[in-house]
Amino acid sequence: MKYKGIIFDLDGVICSTDEYHYQAWKALADRLGIPFDRERNNLLRGVSRMESLNIILEKSEIAYTEEEKLAFAEEKNNTYRQLLARMSTADLSEEVENALHHFKRKGLKLAIGSSSKNAPYILEKIGLADFFQAVADGNGITHSKPHPEVFLLAADMISLAPKDCLVVEDAHAGVEAAVAGGFDCAAMGDAKSSPEAKYHLESFGDLLDIV
Ligand code: B16
Ligand code: MG
């Protein structure tokens, strides 16, 4: 086997919560009268909530205080959590579920490496709360992607060296983080054509041909 473990990004890889991030930020941006579209949303993939907010506010003519910014981040998160609350096991696609079980049967160690503080809640909603051997997420790190911290933490939690793990990502910041940490990376979605990624996936199931 080429790899002993796989570290999966969550939003945009395991499930489509990237769409909910977009909708929640869009609602905030519209309320504040700040231009924001799907293309600009791609800059937020993999980066932390506050960094995402700062990217959105670059297009604002108003300089907001730190206190106001914290309130905006909370407002976005509340909208996002309302969208997450409607999720269920039906939001885990058969394609992803089948591939994950296949990798587990093969004896690979499987982990999550996500910048999101909502990762445990999402995993619970889609029925994967106890599936992964390790969950490294926004609650346990200081630097979000493109810093490699979350992937290094995940690898450490499953007792594997970066060279023995494949990272699966949909964000350019995530691919950068994986490469910086010494991991091979399979990219999909927005990052699919990333030149830094070793593998380019049309969809999640293509992983079955790699690992
Ligand atoms: P939260 P991932 C990332 O998750 C998202 O891609 C990014 O858009 C979001 O800002 C970040 O989590 C923080 O999320 O506000 O829920 O803590 O793609 O690394 O799984
Ligand atoms: Mg992602």
JSON list of C-alpha atoms and ligand atoms in Angstrom, two decimals:
[
{"chain": "A", "resi": 1, "resn": "MET", "atom": "CA", "xyz": [0.00, 0.00, 0.00]},
{"chain": "A", "resi": 2, "resn": "LYS", "atom": "CA", "xyz": [1.31, 3.42, -0.98]},
{"chain": "A", "resi": 3, "resn": "TYR", "atom": "CA", "xyz": [-0.08, 5.15, 2.14]},
{"chain": "A", "resi": 4, "resn": "LYS", "atom": "CA", "xyz": [-0.78, 4.02, 5.71]},
{"chain": "A", "resi": 5, "resn": "GLY", "atom": "CA", "xyz": [-3.31, 6.73, 6.41]},
{"chain": "A", "resi": 6, "resn": "ILE", "atom": "CA", "xyz": [-5.56, 9.35, 4.84]},
{"chain": "A", "resi": 7, "resn": "ILE", "atom": "CA", "xyz": [-6.33, 12.77, 6.31]},
{"chain": "A", "resi": 8, "resn": "PHE", "atom": "CA", "xyz": [-9.51, 14.29, 4.94]},
{"chain": "A", "resi": 9, "resn": "ASP", "atom": "CA", "xyz": [-10.53, 17.90, 4.89]},
{"chain": "A", "resi": 10, "resn": "LEU", "atom": "CA", "xyz": [-14.19, 18.17, 5.93]},
{"chain": "A", "resi": 11, "resn": "ASP", "atom": "CA", "xyz": [-16.06, 21.09, 4.30]},
{"chain": "A", "resi": 12, "resn": "GLY", "atom": "CA", "xyz": [-16.11, 20.46, 0.56]},
{"chain": "A", "resi": 13, "resn": "VAL", "atom": "CA", "xyz": [-14.51, 17.00, 0.74]},
{"chain": "A", "resi": 14, "resn": "ILE", "atom": "CA", "xyz": [-16.51, 14.74, 3.08]},
{"chain": "A", "resi": 15, "resn": "CYS", "atom": "CA", "xyz": [-19.68, 16.82, 2.76]},
{"chain": "A", "resi": 16, "resn": "SER", "atom": "CA", "xyz": [-20.97, 19.92, 1.01]},
{"chain": "A", "resi": 17, "resn": "THR", "atom": "CA", "xyz": [-20.98, 22.25, 4.01]},
{"chain": "A", "resi": 18, "resn": "ASP", "atom": "CA", "xyz": [-18.83, 24.62, 1.92]},
{"chain": "A", "resi": 19, "resn": "GLU", "atom": "CA", "xyz": [-22.14, 25.68, 0.32]},
{"chain": "A", "resi": 20, "resn": "TYR", "atom": "CA", "xyz": [-23.57, 26.56, 3.75]},
{"chain": "A", "resi": 21, "resn": "HIS", "atom": "CA", "xyz": [-20.45, 28.60, 4.59]},
{"chain": "A", "resi": 22, "resn": "TYR", "atom": "CA", "xyz": [-21.09, 30.54, 1.38]},
{"chain": "A", "resi": 23, "resn": "GLN", "atom": "CA", "xyz": [-24.77, 31.12, 2.11]},
{"chain": "A", "resi": 24, "resn": "ALA", "atom": "CA", "xyz": [-24.06, 32.29, 5.67]},
{"chain": "A", "resi": 25, "resn": "TRP", "atom": "CA", "xyz": [-21.29, 34.71, 4.62]},
{"chain": "A", "resi": 26, "resn": "LYS", "atom": "CA", "xyz": [-23.44, 35.94, 1.73]},
{"chain": "A", "resi": 27, "resn": "ALA", "atom": "CA", "xyz": [-26.29, 36.80, 4.12]},
{"chain": "A", "resi": 28, "resn": "LEU", "atom": "CA", "xyz": [-23.91, 38.83, 6.29]},
{"chain": "A", "resi": 29, "resn": "ALA", "atom": "CA", "xyz": [-22.23, 40.56, 3.34]},
{"chain": "A", "resi": 30, "resn": "ASP", "atom": "CA", "xyz": [-25.60, 41.48, 1.82]},
{"chain": "A", "resi": 31, "resn": "ARG", "atom": "CA", "xyz": [-26.80, 42.92, 5.12]},
{"chain": "A", "resi": 32, "resn": "LEU", "atom": "CA", "xyz": [-23.67, 45.06, 5.35]},
{"chain": "A", "resi": 33, "resn": "GLY", "atom": "CA", "xyz": [-23.84, 46.07, 1.67]},
{"chain": "A", "resi": 34, "resn": "ILE", "atom": "CA", "xyz": [-20.47, 44.46, 0.86]},
{"chain": "A", "resi": 35, "resn": "PRO", "atom": "CA", "xyz": [-19.92, 42.88, -2.57]},
{"chain": "A", "resi": 36, "resn": "PHE", "atom": "CA", "xyz": [-19.45, 39.13, -2.22]},
{"chain": "A", "resi": 37, "resn": "ASP", "atom": "CA", "xyz": [-19.89, 36.32, -4.74]},
{"chain": "A", "resi": 38, "resn": "ARG", "atom": "CA", "xyz": [-18.94, 32.67, -5.23]},
{"chain": "A", "resi": 39, "resn": "GLU", "atom": "CA", "xyz": [-15.60, 33.53, -6.75]},
{"chain": "A", "resi": 40, "resn": "ARG", "atom": "CA", "xyz": [-14.62, 35.62, -3.73]},
{"chain": "A", "resi": 41, "resn": "ASN", "atom": "CA", "xyz": [-15.99, 32.85, -1.51]},
{"chain": "A", "resi": 42, "resn": "ASN", "atom": "CA", "xyz": [-13.29, 30.53, -2.89]},
{"chain": "A", "resi": 43, "resn": "LEU", "atom": "CA", "xyz": [-10.70, 32.66, -1.06]},
{"chain": "A", "resi": 44, "resn": "LEU", "atom": "CA", "xyz": [-12.32, 31.63, 2.25]},
{"chain": "A", "resi": 45, "resn": "ARG", "atom": "CA", "xyz": [-11.96, 27.88, 1.75]},
{"chain": "A", "resi": 46, "resn": "GLY", "atom": "CA", "xyz": [-9.85, 26.35, 4.49]},
{"chain": "A", "resi": 47, "resn": "VAL", "atom": "CA", "xyz": [-9.11, 29.61, 6.30]},
{"chain": "A", "resi": 48, "resn": "SER", "atom": "CA", "xyz": [-10.42, 30.42, 9.78]},
{"chain": "A", "resi": 49, "resn": "ARG", "atom": "CA", "xyz": [-13.66, 32.25, 10.55]},
{"chain": "A", "resi": 50, "resn": "MET", "atom": "CA", "xyz": [-11.97, 35.53, 11.56]},
{"chain": "A", "resi": 51, "resn": "GLU", "atom": "CA", "xyz": [-9.57, 35.45, 8.60]},
{"chain": "A", "resi": 52, "resn": "SER", "atom": "CA", "xyz": [-12.55, 34.80, 6.33]},
{"chain": "A", "resi": 53, "resn": "LEU", "atom": "CA", "xyz": [-14.35, 37.82, 7.80]},
{"chain": "A", "resi": 54, "resn": "ASN", "atom": "CA", "xyz": [-11.29, 40.03, 7.27]},
{"chain": "A", "resi": 55, "resn": "ILE", "atom": "CA", "xyz": [-11.15, 38.96, 3.60]},
{"chain": "A", "resi": 56, "resn": "ILE", "atom": "CA", "xyz": [-14.83, 39.90, 3.19]},
{"chain": "A", "resi": 57, "resn": "LEU", "atom": "CA", "xyz": [-14.31, 43.26, 4.94]},
{"chain": "A", "resi": 58, "resn": "GLU", "atom": "CA", "xyz": [-11.50, 44.18, 2.53]},
{"chain": "A", "resi": 59, "resn": "LYS", "atom": "CA", "xyz": [-14.34, 45.21, 0.18]},
{"chain": "A", "resi": 60, "resn": "SER", "atom": "CA", "xyz": [-16.05, 47.36, 2.82]},
{"chain": "A", "resi": 61, "resn": "GLU", "atom": "CA", "xyz": [-15.66, 51.13, 2.91]},
{"chain": "A", "resi": 62, "resn": "ILE", "atom": "CA", "xyz": [-16.23, 51.14, 6.66]},
{"chain": "A", "resi": 63, "resn": "ALA", "atom": "CA", "xyz": [-13.48, 50.32, 9.18]},
{"chain": "A", "resi": 64, "resn": "TYR", "atom": "CA", "xyz": [-15.16, 48.19, 11.83]},
{"chain": "A", "resi": 65, "resn": "THR", "atom": "CA", "xyz": [-13.95, 47.82, 15.42]},
{"chain": "A", "resi": 66, "resn": "GLU", "atom": "CA", "xyz": [-12.72, 44.49, 16.79]},
{"chain": "A", "resi": 67, "resn": "GLU", "atom": "CA", "xyz": [-15.89, 44.26, 18.86]},
{"chain": "A", "resi": 68, "resn": "GLU", "atom": "CA", "xyz": [-18.06, 44.70, 15.76]},
{"chain": "A", "resi": 69, "resn": "LYS", "atom": "CA", "xyz": [-16.01, 42.12, 13.90]},
{"chain": "A", "resi": 70, "resn": "LEU", "atom": "CA", "xyz": [-16.51, 39.57, 16.68]},
{"chain": "A", "resi": 71, "resn": "ALA", "atom": "CA", "xyz": [-20.26, 40.21, 16.52]},
{"chain": "A", "resi": 72, "resn": "PHE", "atom": "CA", "xyz": [-20.24, 39.72, 12.71]},
{"chain": "A", "resi": 73, "resn": "ALA", "atom": "CA", "xyz": [-18.34, 36.44, 13.04]},
{"chain": "A", "resi": 74, "resn": "GLU", "atom": "CA", "xyz": [-20.86, 35.26, 15.62]},
{"chain": "A", "resi": 75, "resn": "GLU", "atom": "CA", "xyz": [-23.76, 36.31, 13.40]},
{"chain": "A", "resi": 76, "resn": "LYS", "atom": "CA", "xyz": [-22.32, 34.34, 10.48]},
{"chain": "A", "resi": 77, "resn": "ASN", "atom": "CA", "xyz": [-21.71, 31.32, 12.68]},
{"chain": "A", "resi": 78, "resn": "ASN", "atom": "CA", "xyz": [-25.29, 31.42, 13.99]},
{"chain": "A", "resi": 79, "resn": "THR", "atom": "CA", "xyz": [-26.65, 31.46, 10.43]},
{"chain": "A", "resi": 80, "resn": "TYR", "atom": "CA", "xyz": [-24.27, 28.66, 9.51]},
{"chain": "A", "resi": 81, "resn": "ARG", "atom": "CA", "xyz": [-25.30, 26.54, 12.52]},
{"chain": "A", "resi": 82, "resn": "GLN", "atom": "CA", "xyz": [-28.97, 26.95, 11.58]},
{"chain": "A", "resi": 83, "resn": "LEU", "atom": "CA", "xyz": [-28.15, 25.47, 8.18]},
{"chain": "A", "resi": 84, "resn": "LEU", "atom": "CA", "xyz": [-26.10, 22.67, 9.79]},
{"chain": "A", "resi": 85, "resn": "ALA", "atom": "CA", "xyz": [-28.98, 21.85, 12.14]},
{"chain": "A", "resi": 86, "resn": "ARG", "atom": "CA", "xyz": [-31.02, 20.64, 9.15]},
{"chain": "A", "resi": 87, "resn": "MET", "atom": "CA", "xyz": [-28.36, 18.11, 8.13]},
{"chain": "A", "resi": 88, "resn": "SER", "atom": "CA", "xyz": [-28.73, 14.38, 8.58]},
{"chain": "A", "resi": 89, "resn": "THR", "atom": "CA", "xyz": [-27.10, 11.13, 7.50]},
{"chain": "A", "resi": 90, "resn": "ALA", "atom": "CA", "xyz": [-28.72, 11.77, 4.09]},
{"chain": "A", "resi": 91, "resn": "ASP", "atom": "CA", "xyz": [-26.09, 14.50, 3.60]},
{"chain": "A", "resi": 92, "resn": "LEU", "atom": "CA", "xyz": [-23.32, 11.90, 3.46]},
{"chain": "A", "resi": 93, "resn": "SER", "atom": "CA", "xyz": [-23.20, 10.77, -0.16]},
{"chain": "A", "resi": 94, "resn": "GLU", "atom": "CA", "xyz": [-23.10, 7.07, -0.98]},
{"chain": "A", "resi": 95, "resn": "GLU", "atom": "CA", "xyz": [-19.92, 7.68, -2.96]},
{"chain": "A", "resi": 96, "resn": "VAL", "atom": "CA", "xyz": [-18.10, 9.10, 0.07]},
{"chain": "A", "resi": 97, "resn": "GLU", "atom": "CA", "xyz": [-19.56, 6.57, 2.51]},
{"chain": "A", "resi": 98, "resn": "ASN", "atom": "CA", "xyz": [-18.63, 3.57, 0.36]},
{"chain": "A", "resi": 99, "resn": "ALA", "atom": "CA", "xyz": [-15.08, 4.80, -0.24]},
{"chain": "A", "resi": 100, "resn": "LEU", "atom": "CA", "xyz": [-14.54, 5.54, 3.47]},
{"chain": "A", "resi": 101, "resn": "HIS", "atom": "CA", "xyz": [-15.67, 2.04, 4.46]},
{"chain": "A", "resi": 102, "resn": "HIS", "atom": "CA", "xyz": [-13.48, 0.54, 1.75]},
{"chain": "A", "resi": 103, "resn": "PHE", "atom": "CA", "xyz": [-10.40, 2.37, 3.12]},
{"chain": "A", "resi": 104, "resn": "LYS", "atom": "CA", "xyz": [-11.22, 1.26, 6.65]},
{"chain": "A", "resi": 105, "resn": "ARG", "atom": "CA", "xyz": [-11.56, -2.39, 5.56]},
{"chain": "A", "resi": 106, "resn": "LYS", "atom": "CA", "xyz": [-8.14, -2.12, 3.92]},
{"chain": "A", "resi": 107, "resn": "GLY", "atom": "CA", "xyz": [-6.69, -1.17, 7.32]},
{"chain": "A", "resi": 108, "resn": "LEU", "atom": "CA", "xyz": [-5.83, 2.43, 6.54]},
{"chain": "A", "resi": 109, "resn": "LYS", "atom": "CA", "xyz": [-5.85, 4.89, 9.43]},
{"chain": "A", "resi": 110, "resn": "LEU", "atom": "CA", "xyz": [-8.38, 7.63, 8.72]},
{"chain": "A", "resi": 111, "resn": "ALA", "atom": "CA", "xyz": [-8.44, 11.14, 10.17]},
{"chain": "A", "resi": 112, "resn": "ILE", "atom": "CA", "xyz": [-10.06, 14.53, 9.70]},
{"chain": "A", "resi": 113, "resn": "GLY", "atom": "CA", "xyz": [-7.96, 17.67, 9.29]},
{"chain": "A", "resi": 114, "resn": "SER", "atom": "CA", "xyz": [-10.36, 20.63, 9.23]},
{"chain": "A", "resi": 115, "resn": "SER", "atom": "CA", "xyz": [-10.03, 24.32, 10.10]},
{"chain": "A", "resi": 116, "resn": "SER", "atom": "CA", "xyz": [-13.61, 24.31, 11.34]},
{"chain": "A", "resi": 117, "resn": "LYS", "atom": "CA", "xyz": [-14.65, 24.62, 14.98]},
{"chain": "A", "resi": 118, "resn": "ASN", "atom": "CA", "xyz": [-17.96, 23.08, 13.91]},
{"chain": "A", "resi": 119, "resn": "ALA", "atom": "CA", "xyz": [-16.33, 19.85, 12.69]},
{"chain": "A", "resi": 120, "resn": "PRO", "atom": "CA", "xyz": [-17.51, 17.62, 15.60]},
{"chain": "A", "resi": 121, "resn": "TYR", "atom": "CA", "xyz": [-21.10, 18.85, 15.18]},
{"chain": "A", "resi": 122, "resn": "ILE", "atom": "CA", "xyz": [-21.06, 18.21, 11.41]},
{"chain": "A", "resi": 123, "resn": "LEU", "atom": "CA", "xyz": [-19.59, 14.71, 11.86]},
{"chain": "A", "resi": 124, "resn": "GLU", "atom": "CA", "xyz": [-22.34, 13.93, 14.36]},
{"chain": "A", "resi": 125, "resn": "LYS", "atom": "CA", "xyz": [-25.04, 15.18, 11.97]},
{"chain": "A", "resi": 126, "resn": "ILE", "atom": "CA", "xyz": [-23.83, 13.03, 9.06]},
{"chain": "A", "resi": 127, "resn": "GLY", "atom": "CA", "xyz": [-23.38, 9.93, 11.21]},
{"chain": "A", "resi": 128, "resn": "LEU", "atom": "CA", "xyz": [-19.56, 9.88, 11.30]},
{"chain": "A", "resi": 129, "resn": "ALA", "atom": "CA", "xyz": [-19.02, 10.95, 14.92]},
{"chain": "A", "resi": 130, "resn": "ASP", "atom": "CA", "xyz": [-17.21, 7.72, 15.80]},
{"chain": "A", "resi": 131, "resn": "PHE", "atom": "CA", "xyz": [-15.88, 6.75, 12.40]},
{"chain": "A", "resi": 132, "resn": "PHE", "atom": "CA", "xyz": [-12.46, 8.42, 12.24]},
{"chain": "A", "resi": 133, "resn": "GLN", "atom": "CA", "xyz": [-9.48, 7.43, 14.37]},
{"chain": "A", "resi": 134, "resn": "ALA", "atom": "CA", "xyz": [-8.69, 11.10, 14.91]},
{"chain": "A", "resi": 135, "resn": "VAL", "atom": "CA", "xyz": [-10.34, 14.46, 14.40]},
{"chain": "A", "resi": 136, "resn": "ALA", "atom": "CA", "xyz": [-7.99, 17.45, 14.26]},
{"chain": "A", "resi": 137, "resn": "ASP", "atom": "CA", "xyz": [-10.03, 20.63, 13.84]},
{"chain": "A", "resi": 138, "resn": "GLY", "atom": "CA", "xyz": [-10.26, 24.35, 14.46]},
{"chain": "A", "resi": 139, "resn": "ASN", "atom": "CA", "xyz": [-10.71, 23.77, 18.20]},
{"chain": "A", "resi": 140, "resn": "GLY", "atom": "CA", "xyz": [-7.22, 22.30, 18.62]},
{"chain": "A", "resi": 141, "resn": "ILE", "atom": "CA", "xyz": [-5.00, 24.54, 16.51]},
{"chain": "A", "resi": 142, "resn": "THR", "atom": "CA", "xyz": [-3.49, 28.02, 16.62]},
{"chain": "A", "resi": 143, "resn": "HIS", "atom": "CA", "xyz": [-2.84, 28.52, 12.90]},
{"chain": "A", "resi": 144, "resn": "SER", "atom": "CA", "xyz": [-5.36, 27.62, 10.22]},
{"chain": "A", "resi": 145, "resn": "LYS", "atom": "CA", "xyz": [-4.51, 26.52, 6.69]},
{"chain": "A", "resi": 146, "resn": "PRO", "atom": "CA", "xyz": [-2.30, 27.31, 4.73]},
{"chain": "A", "resi": 147, "resn": "HIS", "atom": "CA", "xyz": [-0.26, 26.61, 7.89]},
{"chain": "A", "resi": 148, "resn": "PRO", "atom": "CA", "xyz": [0.33, 22.82, 8.13]},
{"chain": "A", "resi": 149, "resn": "GLU", "atom": "CA", "xyz": [-0.53, 22.61, 11.86]},
{"chain": "A", "resi": 150, "resn": "VAL", "atom": "CA", "xyz": [-3.90, 20.84, 11.53]},
{"chain": "A", "resi": 151, "resn": "PHE", "atom": "CA", "xyz": [-2.49, 18.10, 9.26]},
{"chain": "A", "resi": 152, "resn": "LEU", "atom": "CA", "xyz": [0.62, 17.61, 11.41]},
{"chain": "A", "resi": 153, "resn": "LEU", "atom": "CA", "xyz": [-1.65, 17.29, 14.44]},
{"chain": "A", "resi": 154, "resn": "ALA", "atom": "CA", "xyz": [-3.88, 14.75, 12.65]},
{"chain": "A", "resi": 155, "resn": "ALA", "atom": "CA", "xyz": [-0.84, 12.69, 11.58]},
{"chain": "A", "resi": 156, "resn": "ASP", "atom": "CA", "xyz": [0.49, 12.78, 15.13]},
{"chain": "A", "resi": 157, "resn": "MET", "atom": "CA", "xyz": [-2.89, 11.66, 16.50]},
{"chain": "A", "resi": 158, "resn": "ILE", "atom": "CA", "xyz": [-2.81, 8.57, 14.27]},
{"chain": "A", "resi": 159, "resn": "SER", "atom": "CA", "xyz": [0.93, 8.03, 14.94]},
{"chain": "A", "resi": 160, "resn": "LEU", "atom": "CA", "xyz": [2.01, 8.31, 11.32]},
{"chain": "A", "resi": 161, "resn": "ALA", "atom": "CA", "xyz": [4.70, 10.36, 9.61]},
{"chain": "A", "resi": 162, "resn": "PRO", "atom": "CA", "xyz": [3.52, 12.87, 6.97]},
{"chain": "A", "resi": 163, "resn": "LYS", "atom": "CA", "xyz": [5.17, 10.85, 4.20]},
{"chain": "A", "resi": 164, "resn": "ASP", "atom": "CA", "xyz": [2.88, 7.91, 5.05]},
{"chain": "A", "resi": 165, "resn": "CYS", "atom": "CA", "xyz": [-0.33, 9.94, 4.81]},
{"chain": "A", "resi": 166, "resn": "LEU", "atom": "CA", "xyz": [-2.32, 11.29, 1.90]},
{"chain": "A", "resi": 167, "resn": "VAL", "atom": "CA", "xyz": [-4.22, 14.56, 2.46]},
{"chain": "A", "resi": 168, "resn": "VAL", "atom": "CA", "xyz": [-7.47, 15.14, 0.54]},
{"chain": "A", "resi": 169, "resn": "GLU", "atom": "CA", "xyz": [-8.40, 18.80, 0.04]},
{"chain": "A", "resi": 170, "resn": "ASP", "atom": "CA", "xyz": [-10.75, 21.11, -1.89]},
{"chain": "A", "resi": 171, "resn": "ALA", "atom": "CA", "xyz": [-9.02, 24.39, -0.95]},
{"chain": "A", "resi": 172, "resn": "HIS", "atom": "CA", "xyz": [-5.88, 25.97, -2.37]},
{"chain": "A", "resi": 173, "resn": "ALA", "atom": "CA", "xyz": [-4.97, 26.97, 1.20]},
{"chain": "A", "resi": 174, "resn": "GLY", "atom": "CA", "xyz": [-5.37, 23.31, 2.20]},
{"chain": "A", "resi": 175, "resn": "VAL", "atom": "CA", "xyz": [-3.17, 21.99, -0.60]},
{"chain": "A", "resi": 176, "resn": "GLU", "atom": "CA", "xyz": [-0.52, 24.53, 0.38]},
{"chain": "A", "resi": 177, "resn": "ALA", "atom": "CA", "xyz": [-0.80, 23.42, 4.01]},
{"chain": "A", "resi": 178, "resn": "ALA", "atom": "CA", "xyz": [-0.42, 19.76, 3.09]},
{"chain": "A", "resi": 179, "resn": "VAL", "atom": "CA", "xyz": [2.63, 20.33, 0.92]},
{"chain": "A", "resi": 180, "resn": "ALA", "atom": "CA", "xyz": [4.21, 22.58, 3.58]},
{"chain": "A", "resi": 181, "resn": "GLY", "atom": "CA", "xyz": [3.77, 19.74, 6.09]},
{"chain": "A", "resi": 182, "resn": "GLY", "atom": "CA", "xyz": [5.46, 17.17, 3.85]},
{"chain": "A", "resi": 183, "resn": "PHE", "atom": "CA", "xyz": [2.27, 15.34, 2.77]},
{"chain": "A", "resi": 184, "resn": "ASP", "atom": "CA", "xyz": [1.21, 14.17, -0.67]},
{"chain": "A", "resi": 185, "resn": "CYS", "atom": "CA", "xyz": [-2.08, 15.82, -1.56]},
{"chain": "A", "resi": 186, "resn": "ALA", "atom": "CA", "xyz": [-5.08, 14.78, -3.64]},
{"chain": "A", "resi": 187, "resn": "ALA", "atom": "CA", "xyz": [-7.04, 17.85, -4.71]},
{"chain": "A", "resi": 188, "resn": "MET", "atom": "CA", "xyz": [-10.68, 18.11, -5.76]},
{"chain": "A", "resi": 189, "resn": "GLY", "atom": "CA", "xyz": [-13.34, 20.78, -6.24]},
{"chain": "A", "resi": 190, "resn": "ASP", "atom": "CA", "xyz": [-12.04, 24.33, -6.29]},
{"chain": "A", "resi": 191, "resn": "ALA", "atom": "CA", "xyz": [-8.41, 23.17, -5.87]},
{"chain": "A", "resi": 192, "resn": "LYS", "atom": "CA", "xyz": [-8.67, 20.38, -8.45]},
{"chain": "A", "resi": 193, "resn": "SER", "atom": "CA", "xyz": [-6.21, 21.92, -10.87]},
{"chain": "A", "resi": 194, "resn": "SER", "atom": "CA", "xyz": [-3.73, 22.99, -8.19]},
{"chain": "A", "resi": 195, "resn": "PRO", "atom": "CA", "xyz": [-0.21, 22.41, -9.58]},
{"chain": "A", "resi": 196, "resn": "GLU", "atom": "CA", "xyz": [1.05, 21.64, -6.06]},
{"chain": "A", "resi": 197, "resn": "ALA", "atom": "CA", "xyz": [-1.26, 18.63, -5.68]},
{"chain": "A", "resi": 198, "resn": "LYS", "atom": "CA", "xyz": [0.07, 15.21, -6.58]},
{"chain": "A", "resi": 199, "resn": "TYR", "atom": "CA", "xyz": [-3.35, 13.85, -7.61]},
{"chain": "A", "resi": 200, "resn": "HIS", "atom": "CA", "xyz": [-6.30, 15.60, -9.22]},
{"chain": "A", "resi": 201, "resn": "LEU", "atom": "CA", "xyz": [-9.72, 14.11, -8.47]},
{"chain": "A", "resi": 202, "resn": "GLU", "atom": "CA", "xyz": [-12.84, 14.57, -10.58]},
{"chain": "A", "resi": 203, "resn": "SER", "atom": "CA", "xyz": [-14.76, 13.27, -7.59]},
{"chain": "A", "resi": 204, "resn": "PHE", "atom": "CA", "xyz": [-14.16, 11.63, -4.21]},
{"chain": "A", "resi": 205, "resn": "GLY", "atom": "CA", "xyz": [-14.49, 8.10, -5.60]},
{"chain": "A", "resi": 206, "resn": "ASP", "atom": "CA", "xyz": [-11.38, 8.60, -7.76]},
{"chain": "A", "resi": 207, "resn": "LEU", "atom": "CA", "xyz": [-9.41, 8.11, -4.54]},
{"chain": "A", "resi": 208, "resn": "LEU", "atom": "CA", "xyz": [-10.10, 4.39, -4.86]},
{"chain": "A", "resi": 209, "resn": "ASP", "atom": "CA", "xyz": [-7.71, 4.28, -7.82]},
{"chain": "A", "resi": 210, "resn": "ILE", "atom": "CA", "xyz": [-4.92, 6.00, -5.89]},
{"chain": "A", "resi": 211, "resn": "VAL", "atom": "CA", "xyz": [-4.78, 4.46, -2.43]},
{"chain": "B", "resi": 1, "resn": "B16", "atom": "P1", "xyz": [-15.85, 27.48, 11.27]},
{"chain": "B", "resi": 1, "resn": "B16", "atom": "P2", "xyz": [-12.33, 22.87, 6.24]},
{"chain": "B", "resi": 1, "resn": "B16", "atom": "C1", "xyz": [-12.98, 25.36, 6.93]},
{"chain": "B", "resi": 1, "resn": "B16", "atom": "O1", "xyz": [-13.23, 23.99, 6.97]},
{"chain": "B", "resi": 1, "resn": "B16", "atom": "C2", "xyz": [-13.80, 26.00, 5.82]},
{"chain": "B", "resi": 1, "resn": "B16", "atom": "O2", "xyz": [-13.34, 25.58, 4.55]},
{"chain": "B", "resi": 1, "resn": "B16", "atom": "C3", "xyz": [-13.68, 27.50, 5.90]},
{"chain": "B", "resi": 1, "resn": "B16", "atom": "O3", "xyz": [-14.51, 28.09, 4.90]},
{"chain": "B", "resi": 1, "resn": "B16", "atom": "C4", "xyz": [-14.11, 27.97, 7.28]},
{"chain": "B", "resi": 1, "resn": "B16", "atom": "O4", "xyz": [-13.95, 29.38, 7.40]},
{"chain": "B", "resi": 1, "resn": "B16", "atom": "C5", "xyz": [-13.25, 27.28, 8.35]},
{"chain": "B", "resi": 1, "resn": "B16", "atom": "O5", "xyz": [-13.40, 25.87, 8.20]},
{"chain": "B", "resi": 1, "resn": "B16", "atom": "C6", "xyz": [-13.67, 27.65, 9.75]},
{"chain": "B", "resi": 1, "resn": "B16", "atom": "O6", "xyz": [-14.97, 27.16, 9.96]},
{"chain": "B", "resi": 1, "resn": "B16", "atom": "O7", "xyz": [-16.34, 28.89, 11.13]},
{"chain": "B", "resi": 1, "resn": "B16", "atom": "O8", "xyz": [-16.94, 26.45, 11.19]},
{"chain": "B", "resi": 1, "resn": "B16", "atom": "O9", "xyz": [-14.96, 27.29, 12.46]},
{"chain": "B", "resi": 1, "resn": "B16", "atom": "O10", "xyz": [-12.54, 23.09, 4.76]},
{"chain": "B", "resi": 1, "resn": "B16", "atom": "O11", "xyz": [-10.91, 23.08, 6.70]},
{"chain": "B", "resi": 1, "resn": "B16", "atom": "O12", "xyz": [-12.94, 21.59, 6.71]},
{"chain": "B", "resi": 2, "resn": "MG", "atom": "MG", "xyz": [-12.52, 22.38, 2.60]}
]
